[in-house]
Amino acid sequence: MSRQTIATVDLSAVESNLHLLQSLAPNSKTVAVVKADAYGNGAVQVAKHIQAHVDIFAVALFDEARELREHGISLPILIMQGPHEEHELAQTIHLNLVWMIHNDLQLNWLSESKLSAAELDARLWFKFDSGMHRLGFALNRFSALKNQYPQYFSTNTVIATHLACADEAAPAHDAQSQITAFLDEVQTQGFGLSIANSAATMAHSLSRQHYNRLGIAMYGSSPFDSAAQAKITPPLQNVLTLRAKIIALRTIPKGDTVGYGATWRAPRESLIATVAIGYADGYPRHAPTGTPAFCNNQIIPLVGRVSMDMLTFDVSDLDEVNVDDNVELWGANLSINDVAQHIGTIGYELMTRLSARVPRQYLGIK
Ligand SMILES: *Cc1c(COP(=O)(O)O)cnc(C)c1O
């Protein structure tokens, strides 16, 4: 490998974060969410590393489950959007799948499939809409659905919902009312329940039911904004660190500009470092001047536009800097959430948009 632009993924940190979340909810089972290539961290590697410590994996889409199977992952996999096409159901047993059913079309496919109720036992989750209004049956249909399809509602069936505001600090927000509305409708019915994502697991004890669906916090990024984050202890361990090398250094006179569109003008004589990573690698093109990176133990500001394969930083204030030095775009020394905040996005997006061109290097492989 010659290009030194690299994302290191610390698998032992994933495991530590997982254990931390599990310690908050010792009575819950763990659904490890590995959709979107484990948020860019590598679904196969992450799944292999944690499979002995979780109860089930979850992905968004059928194709994501198939990829895990092709790489020898054998735990059941929950498809959180359910089948997108009827034929996917035919692979249920062969691929050991669990379906989150969220609409009537999927229910029809299920009842028309060749799968018997016995074959589907422990393979069905039903999603209810408790207020997010994105996916799920209306909560007031719960009793009717259960009566209409008694063959799909066994004690192994899981009833799930998803919270809109689990990650917000304000105390009087919707999460609590969503949880209550959901529990009022389904709690006493003897089914498995699943409400919590990472944020809810960390912040809302009532949301910790039979199964918690853990994603972002396992990957070391806090789901909370900084104010709320301060209340969460102990802190999560960093998993992903993105680094690239300085491939050019030049001094430019005061008043000269840097990069496409000449959007940044040097307010003083400046030392400019060109770093070998760009928007083709998933670094957002709309990152503004001033977005931080970390180099030689100091923070440096991005200046000028993000190019396809390069970034430019003002390194005038560094004590020492040379071509071939490493720049950390985010990771162990610079929180992905801080960088995301400058760019107007969230850690989830920065992680998941890292492109395939960036090689992943795994630490902590057992
Ligand atoms: C992605 C996802 C999760 C995981 O959420 P995090 O915030 O990453 O913990 C949980 N549940 C559903 C339905 C999801 O789509």
Tab-separated table of C-alpha atoms and ligand atoms in Angstrom:
chain	number	residue	atom	x	y	z
A	1	MET	CA	0.000	0.000	0.000
A	2	SER	CA	1.696	3.227	-1.033
A	3	ARG	CA	-0.868	5.905	-0.264
A	4	GLN	CA	-0.730	6.724	3.416
A	5	THR	CA	-4.284	7.992	3.716
A	6	ILE	CA	-5.739	5.500	6.137
A	7	ALA	CA	-8.588	4.924	8.555
A	8	THR	CA	-7.555	2.890	11.556
A	9	VAL	CA	-10.364	1.045	13.313
A	10	ASP	CA	-9.693	-0.036	16.871
A	11	LEU	CA	-11.756	-3.192	17.336
A	12	SER	CA	-10.881	-3.555	20.999
A	13	ALA	CA	-12.394	-0.085	21.538
A	14	VAL	CA	-15.603	-1.289	19.838
A	15	GLU	CA	-15.673	-4.151	22.298
A	16	SER	CA	-15.043	-1.882	25.314
A	17	ASN	CA	-17.813	0.485	24.242
A	18	LEU	CA	-20.133	-2.457	23.757
A	19	HIS	CA	-19.428	-3.731	27.257
A	20	LEU	CA	-19.955	-0.258	28.690
A	21	LEU	CA	-23.387	-0.001	27.033
A	22	GLN	CA	-24.267	-3.517	28.124
A	23	SER	CA	-23.354	-2.664	31.705
A	24	LEU	CA	-25.986	0.099	31.628
A	25	ALA	CA	-28.655	-2.422	30.675
A	26	PRO	CA	-27.638	-5.773	32.187
A	27	ASN	CA	-31.101	-7.279	31.670
A	28	SER	CA	-31.333	-6.450	27.975
A	29	LYS	CA	-30.128	-8.438	24.995
A	30	THR	CA	-27.853	-6.723	22.505
A	31	VAL	CA	-28.699	-6.026	18.910
A	32	ALA	CA	-25.411	-4.864	17.373
A	33	VAL	CA	-26.250	-2.517	14.523
A	34	VAL	CA	-23.763	-3.013	11.671
A	35	LYS	CA	-25.712	-1.340	8.845
A	36	ALA	CA	-23.882	0.881	6.344
A	37	ASP	CA	-20.744	-1.248	6.640
A	38	ALA	CA	-20.802	-0.819	10.419
A	39	TYR	CA	-21.039	2.957	9.985
A	40	GLY	CA	-17.980	2.868	7.739
A	41	ASN	CA	-15.885	0.853	10.166
A	42	GLY	CA	-16.206	-2.432	8.233
A	43	ALA	CA	-19.202	-4.667	8.962
A	44	VAL	CA	-17.447	-7.994	8.479
A	45	GLN	CA	-14.475	-7.139	10.683
A	46	VAL	CA	-16.625	-5.580	13.391
A	47	ALA	CA	-19.113	-8.456	13.341
A	48	LYS	CA	-16.355	-11.073	13.578
A	49	HIS	CA	-14.812	-9.257	16.491
A	50	ILE	CA	-17.945	-8.883	18.610
A	51	GLN	CA	-20.079	-11.851	17.589
A	52	ALA	CA	-19.401	-13.760	20.801
A	53	HIS	CA	-20.652	-10.812	22.876
A	54	VAL	CA	-23.959	-9.934	21.198
A	55	ASP	CA	-27.286	-11.686	20.616
A	56	ILE	CA	-28.156	-10.609	17.102
A	57	PHE	CA	-26.852	-8.293	14.380
A	58	ALA	CA	-28.960	-5.673	12.630
A	59	VAL	CA	-28.650	-4.098	9.200
A	60	ALA	CA	-30.999	-1.882	7.213
A	61	LEU	CA	-31.170	-3.948	4.023
A	62	PHE	CA	-31.253	-7.514	2.777
A	63	ASP	CA	-28.059	-7.094	0.719
A	64	GLU	CA	-26.157	-6.051	3.830
A	65	ALA	CA	-27.180	-9.286	5.542
A	66	ARG	CA	-26.135	-11.342	2.556
A	67	GLU	CA	-22.680	-9.778	2.645
A	68	LEU	CA	-22.223	-10.800	6.278
A	69	ARG	CA	-23.300	-14.359	5.465
A	70	GLU	CA	-20.860	-14.545	2.565
A	71	HIS	CA	-18.133	-13.803	5.087
A	72	GLY	CA	-19.115	-16.507	7.521
A	73	ILE	CA	-21.065	-14.546	10.120
A	74	SER	CA	-23.644	-16.942	11.540
A	75	LEU	CA	-25.630	-15.101	14.248
A	76	PRO	CA	-29.193	-14.173	13.278
A	77	ILE	CA	-29.443	-10.857	11.407
A	78	LEU	CA	-32.359	-8.466	11.828
A	79	ILE	CA	-33.263	-6.551	8.662
A	80	MET	CA	-34.584	-3.313	10.119
A	81	GLN	CA	-36.429	-2.088	7.018
A	82	GLY	CA	-37.987	-5.508	6.450
A	83	PRO	CA	-38.155	-6.962	2.945
A	84	HIS	CA	-38.054	-4.419	0.110
A	85	GLU	CA	-39.098	-7.124	-2.325
A	86	GLU	CA	-41.187	-10.227	-1.825
A	87	HIS	CA	-38.526	-12.670	-3.045
A	88	GLU	CA	-36.209	-11.701	-0.184
A	89	LEU	CA	-38.481	-13.630	2.192
A	90	ALA	CA	-37.609	-16.883	0.441
A	91	GLN	CA	-34.060	-16.594	1.869
A	92	THR	CA	-35.269	-16.308	5.465
A	93	ILE	CA	-34.253	-19.763	6.661
A	94	HIS	CA	-31.278	-20.236	4.387
A	95	LEU	CA	-29.707	-16.932	5.530
A	96	ASN	CA	-31.032	-17.120	9.108
A	97	LEU	CA	-32.815	-13.764	8.905
A	98	VAL	CA	-35.124	-11.907	11.267
A	99	TRP	CA	-37.511	-9.383	9.719
A	100	MET	CA	-38.706	-6.083	11.078
A	101	ILE	CA	-42.160	-5.859	9.482
A	102	HIS	CA	-43.407	-2.269	9.316
A	103	ASN	CA	-46.200	-2.039	6.724
A	104	ASP	CA	-49.187	-3.871	5.256
A	105	LEU	CA	-47.462	-4.735	1.994
A	106	GLN	CA	-44.819	-6.681	3.916
A	107	LEU	CA	-47.533	-8.402	5.959
A	108	ASN	CA	-49.236	-9.497	2.741
A	109	TRP	CA	-45.953	-10.855	1.372
A	110	LEU	CA	-45.497	-12.742	4.611
A	111	SER	CA	-48.923	-14.346	4.548
A	112	GLU	CA	-48.543	-15.257	0.869
A	113	SER	CA	-45.073	-16.728	1.369
A	114	LYS	CA	-44.451	-20.431	1.768
A	115	LEU	CA	-43.062	-19.850	5.236
A	116	SER	CA	-45.056	-21.549	7.977
A	117	ALA	CA	-45.774	-19.917	11.319
A	118	ALA	CA	-43.381	-22.428	12.911
A	119	GLU	CA	-40.607	-21.463	10.506
A	120	LEU	CA	-41.236	-17.787	11.209
A	121	ASP	CA	-41.283	-18.187	14.968
A	122	ALA	CA	-38.531	-15.997	16.504
A	123	ARG	CA	-37.942	-14.421	13.085
A	124	LEU	CA	-40.470	-11.606	13.302
A	125	TRP	CA	-40.256	-8.169	14.782
A	126	PHE	CA	-43.107	-5.720	14.269
A	127	LYS	CA	-42.360	-2.034	14.194
A	128	PHE	CA	-44.847	0.466	15.559
A	129	ASP	CA	-44.861	4.209	15.048
A	130	SER	CA	-44.962	5.849	18.471
A	131	GLY	CA	-44.442	9.372	17.146
A	132	MET	CA	-41.407	9.566	14.872
A	133	HIS	CA	-43.671	9.107	11.837
A	134	ARG	CA	-41.150	7.464	9.584
A	135	LEU	CA	-41.709	3.689	9.691
A	136	GLY	CA	-44.095	1.411	11.527
A	137	PHE	CA	-47.747	0.523	11.988
A	138	ALA	CA	-49.846	3.057	13.867
A	139	LEU	CA	-49.726	2.157	17.522
A	140	ASN	CA	-53.516	1.993	17.773
A	141	ARG	CA	-53.515	-0.912	15.299
A	142	PHE	CA	-51.573	-3.170	17.661
A	143	SER	CA	-54.547	-5.155	19.019
A	144	ALA	CA	-56.209	-5.513	15.633
A	145	LEU	CA	-53.028	-6.786	13.972
A	146	LYS	CA	-52.418	-9.249	16.743
A	147	ASN	CA	-55.957	-10.592	16.399
A	148	GLN	CA	-55.811	-10.700	12.629
A	149	TYR	CA	-52.442	-12.517	12.495
A	150	PRO	CA	-52.261	-14.579	15.695
A	151	GLN	CA	-49.849	-16.993	13.973
A	152	TYR	CA	-47.184	-14.248	13.849
A	153	PHE	CA	-47.479	-13.145	17.468
A	154	SER	CA	-45.783	-15.698	19.719
A	155	THR	CA	-43.789	-15.058	22.871
A	156	ASN	CA	-40.733	-14.964	20.589
A	157	THR	CA	-42.127	-12.059	18.597
A	158	VAL	CA	-40.566	-8.668	19.288
A	159	ILE	CA	-42.530	-5.434	19.216
A	160	ALA	CA	-40.319	-2.446	18.435
A	161	THR	CA	-40.377	1.297	18.071
A	162	HIS	CA	-37.811	4.017	17.376
A	163	LEU	CA	-37.429	7.325	19.222
A	164	ALA	CA	-37.151	10.674	17.463
A	165	CYS	CA	-35.410	12.630	20.222
A	166	ALA	CA	-33.458	10.184	22.372
A	167	ASP	CA	-30.277	12.196	21.773
A	168	GLU	CA	-31.507	15.585	22.912
A	169	ALA	CA	-30.606	17.097	26.226
A	170	ALA	CA	-33.811	19.007	26.977
A	171	PRO	CA	-35.640	17.201	29.750
A	172	ALA	CA	-39.208	17.859	28.579
A	173	HIS	CA	-38.921	16.387	25.126
A	174	ASP	CA	-40.720	13.730	23.170
A	175	ALA	CA	-38.640	10.676	24.032
A	176	GLN	CA	-40.350	10.073	27.326
A	177	SER	CA	-43.851	10.476	25.866
A	178	GLN	CA	-43.010	8.158	22.962
A	179	ILE	CA	-41.724	5.519	25.383
A	180	THR	CA	-44.821	5.812	27.541
A	181	ALA	CA	-47.232	5.710	24.614
A	182	PHE	CA	-45.518	2.591	23.319
A	183	LEU	CA	-45.346	0.804	26.664
A	184	ASP	CA	-48.989	1.641	27.497
A	185	GLU	CA	-50.085	-0.114	24.329
A	186	VAL	CA	-47.840	-3.177	24.250
A	187	GLN	CA	-46.142	-3.781	27.584
A	188	THR	CA	-48.484	-6.246	29.256
A	189	GLN	CA	-48.888	-8.497	26.238
A	190	GLY	CA	-46.023	-10.905	26.867
A	191	PHE	CA	-43.977	-10.108	23.764
A	192	GLY	CA	-40.338	-9.096	23.552
A	193	LEU	CA	-39.909	-5.332	23.395
A	194	SER	CA	-37.281	-3.120	21.767
A	195	ILE	CA	-37.148	0.667	22.018
A	196	ALA	CA	-33.606	1.846	22.623
A	197	ASN	CA	-30.850	2.928	20.266
A	198	SER	CA	-27.485	4.070	21.693
A	199	ALA	CA	-28.724	7.415	22.990
A	200	ALA	CA	-31.805	5.945	24.646
A	201	THR	CA	-29.771	3.158	26.227
A	202	MET	CA	-27.472	5.771	27.731
A	203	ALA	CA	-30.066	8.360	28.741
A	204	HIS	CA	-33.519	6.784	29.189
A	205	SER	CA	-33.697	3.882	31.588
A	206	LEU	CA	-37.343	3.098	30.714
A	207	SER	CA	-36.309	2.503	27.114
A	208	ARG	CA	-34.065	-0.410	28.107
A	209	GLN	CA	-36.300	-3.344	27.364
A	210	HIS	CA	-35.584	-6.883	26.115
A	211	TYR	CA	-33.452	-5.798	23.162
A	212	ASN	CA	-31.374	-2.624	22.774
A	213	ARG	CA	-30.234	-1.670	19.269
A	214	LEU	CA	-26.717	-0.304	19.617
A	215	GLY	CA	-24.946	1.565	16.841
A	216	ILE	CA	-23.065	4.840	17.039
A	217	ALA	CA	-21.905	4.589	20.647
A	218	MET	CA	-20.296	1.217	19.919
A	219	TYR	CA	-18.279	3.036	17.249
A	220	GLY	CA	-17.028	5.510	19.832
A	221	SER	CA	-18.990	8.581	18.801
A	222	SER	CA	-21.326	10.094	21.344
A	223	PRO	CA	-24.916	10.351	20.128
A	224	PHE	CA	-25.380	13.474	22.239
A	225	ASP	CA	-24.602	17.104	21.608
A	226	SER	CA	-21.709	18.316	23.741
A	227	ALA	CA	-23.842	19.737	26.561
A	228	ALA	CA	-25.611	16.466	27.127
A	229	GLN	CA	-22.463	14.481	26.459
A	230	ALA	CA	-20.815	15.993	29.493
A	231	LYS	CA	-23.330	14.192	31.690
A	232	ILE	CA	-22.535	10.778	30.270
A	233	THR	CA	-19.819	8.898	32.118
A	234	PRO	CA	-17.624	7.047	31.640
A	235	PRO	CA	-16.611	8.266	28.201
A	236	LEU	CA	-16.627	6.124	25.101
A	237	GLN	CA	-13.343	5.012	23.579
A	238	ASN	CA	-12.372	6.291	20.171
A	239	VAL	CA	-12.646	3.685	17.397
A	240	LEU	CA	-12.012	5.379	14.054
A	241	THR	CA	-9.009	7.596	13.311
A	242	LEU	CA	-8.618	9.110	9.856
A	243	ARG	CA	-5.136	10.196	8.817
A	244	ALA	CA	-3.447	11.511	5.703
A	245	LYS	CA	0.031	12.811	4.912
A	246	ILE	CA	1.305	16.229	4.071
A	247	ILE	CA	2.515	15.911	0.478
A	248	ALA	CA	3.563	19.534	-0.085
A	249	LEU	CA	4.505	22.616	1.933
A	250	ARG	CA	4.867	26.156	0.639
A	251	THR	CA	5.180	29.666	2.015
A	252	ILE	CA	2.863	32.161	0.354
A	253	PRO	CA	2.965	35.951	0.688
A	254	LYS	CA	0.306	37.933	2.509
A	255	GLY	CA	-2.625	38.592	0.190
A	256	ASP	CA	-2.251	35.488	-2.015
A	257	THR	CA	-5.099	32.989	-2.234
A	258	VAL	CA	-5.265	29.197	-1.871
A	259	GLY	CA	-7.206	26.616	-3.843
A	260	TYR	CA	-10.117	26.497	-6.305
A	261	GLY	CA	-12.145	29.658	-6.493
A	262	ALA	CA	-9.433	31.533	-4.580
A	263	THR	CA	-11.799	31.617	-1.595
A	264	TRP	CA	-9.156	32.066	1.109
A	265	ARG	CA	-6.736	34.956	1.133
A	266	ALA	CA	-3.692	34.842	3.420
A	267	PRO	CA	-3.939	37.572	6.073
A	268	ARG	CA	-0.181	37.284	6.643
A	269	GLU	CA	2.716	35.401	5.097
A	270	SER	CA	1.540	31.800	5.563
A	271	LEU	CA	2.868	28.278	5.494
A	272	ILE	CA	0.396	26.079	3.608
A	273	ALA	CA	0.340	22.271	3.893
A	274	THR	CA	-1.312	20.203	1.183
A	275	VAL	CA	-2.724	16.951	2.571
A	276	ALA	CA	-3.550	13.868	0.492
A	277	ILE	CA	-7.252	13.408	1.190
A	278	GLY	CA	-10.297	15.021	-0.406
A	279	TYR	CA	-13.981	14.728	-1.100
A	280	ALA	CA	-13.475	11.559	-3.148
A	281	ASP	CA	-12.385	9.965	0.116
A	282	GLY	CA	-15.497	11.186	1.884
A	283	TYR	CA	-14.137	14.375	3.463
A	284	PRO	CA	-17.079	16.747	2.900
A	285	ARG	CA	-16.568	19.345	0.178
A	286	HIS	CA	-18.604	21.888	2.110
A	287	ALA	CA	-16.182	21.824	5.087
A	288	PRO	CA	-15.481	25.526	5.659
A	289	THR	CA	-12.225	27.369	6.271
A	290	GLY	CA	-11.423	26.885	9.945
A	291	THR	CA	-12.464	23.231	10.153
A	292	PRO	CA	-9.898	21.712	12.530
A	293	ALA	CA	-7.411	18.913	12.003
A	294	PHE	CA	-4.621	17.708	14.282
A	295	CYS	CA	-0.927	17.722	13.398
A	296	ASN	CA	2.203	17.413	15.548
A	297	ASN	CA	0.173	17.851	18.744
A	298	GLN	CA	-1.533	21.060	17.611
A	299	ILE	CA	-4.819	21.977	15.960
A	300	ILE	CA	-4.539	23.370	12.435
A	301	PRO	CA	-7.291	25.097	10.402
A	302	LEU	CA	-8.467	24.074	6.949
A	303	VAL	CA	-8.109	26.942	4.477
A	304	GLY	CA	-9.660	27.226	1.017
A	305	ARG	CA	-11.888	24.744	-0.755
A	306	VAL	CA	-11.791	20.997	-0.337
A	307	SER	CA	-10.585	19.389	-3.594
A	308	MET	CA	-11.270	15.881	-4.823
A	309	ASP	CA	-7.974	14.456	-3.583
A	310	MET	CA	-6.451	17.192	-1.424
A	311	LEU	CA	-6.991	19.571	1.461
A	312	THR	CA	-4.991	22.668	2.341
A	313	PHE	CA	-4.239	23.746	5.901
A	314	ASP	CA	-2.594	26.841	7.367
A	315	VAL	CA	0.277	25.374	9.390
A	316	SER	CA	2.066	28.677	10.057
A	317	ASP	CA	1.609	28.294	13.809
A	318	LEU	CA	3.053	24.782	14.105
A	319	ASP	CA	6.291	24.500	16.047
A	320	GLU	CA	7.563	22.004	13.528
A	321	VAL	CA	6.186	20.603	10.298
A	322	ASN	CA	7.603	18.636	7.379
A	323	VAL	CA	6.464	16.995	4.208
A	324	ASP	CA	5.437	13.404	5.047
A	325	ASP	CA	4.078	14.353	8.489
A	326	ASN	CA	0.699	12.866	9.382
A	327	VAL	CA	-2.458	14.905	9.772
A	328	GLU	CA	-5.369	13.453	11.741
A	329	LEU	CA	-8.683	14.577	10.261
A	330	TRP	CA	-10.577	13.140	13.220
A	331	GLY	CA	-10.088	10.352	15.743
A	332	ALA	CA	-8.124	9.743	18.906
A	333	ASN	CA	-6.911	13.348	19.280
A	334	LEU	CA	-9.764	15.262	17.666
A	335	SER	CA	-13.337	14.203	18.227
A	336	ILE	CA	-15.342	13.413	15.113
A	337	ASN	CA	-18.266	15.310	16.640
A	338	ASP	CA	-16.197	18.499	16.967
A	339	VAL	CA	-15.182	18.264	13.322
A	340	ALA	CA	-18.767	17.473	12.318
A	341	GLN	CA	-20.028	20.523	14.167
A	342	HIS	CA	-17.744	22.818	12.124
A	343	ILE	CA	-18.999	21.203	8.935
A	344	GLY	CA	-22.657	21.396	9.917
A	345	THR	CA	-23.216	17.661	10.136
A	346	ILE	CA	-22.972	14.825	12.682
A	347	GLY	CA	-20.417	12.135	13.426
A	348	TYR	CA	-22.709	9.490	11.894
A	349	GLU	CA	-22.472	11.145	8.488
A	350	LEU	CA	-18.712	11.643	8.546
A	351	MET	CA	-18.197	7.990	9.488
A	352	THR	CA	-20.577	6.492	6.960
A	353	ARG	CA	-19.466	8.607	4.011
A	354	LEU	CA	-15.784	7.592	4.165
A	355	SER	CA	-15.313	6.127	0.730
A	356	ALA	CA	-13.980	2.752	-0.339
A	357	ARG	CA	-10.796	4.475	-1.547
A	358	VAL	CA	-9.686	4.879	2.067
A	359	PRO	CA	-8.045	1.657	3.256
A	360	ARG	CA	-9.136	0.473	6.708
A	361	GLN	CA	-6.461	-0.820	9.026
A	362	TYR	CA	-7.643	-2.891	11.980
A	363	LEU	CA	-6.178	-2.712	15.462
A	364	GLY	CA	-6.959	-5.107	18.268
A	365	ILE	CA	-7.697	-8.182	16.130
A	366	LYS	CA	-7.790	-11.175	18.439
B	1	LIG	C1	-29.547	2.769	12.974
B	1	LIG	C2	-30.596	2.335	13.907
B	1	LIG	C3	-30.301	2.097	15.268
B	1	LIG	C4	-28.959	2.391	15.885
B	1	LIG	O1	-28.951	3.759	16.250
B	1	LIG	P1	-27.683	4.463	16.962
B	1	LIG	O2	-28.147	5.858	17.165
B	1	LIG	O3	-26.573	4.393	15.969
B	1	LIG	O4	-27.406	3.711	18.184
B	1	LIG	C5	-31.314	1.600	16.065
B	1	LIG	N1	-32.539	1.354	15.565
B	1	LIG	C6	-32.870	1.585	14.273
B	1	LIG	C7	-34.237	1.289	13.784
B	1	LIG	C8	-31.911	2.102	13.398
B	1	LIG	O5	-32.233	2.342	12.127
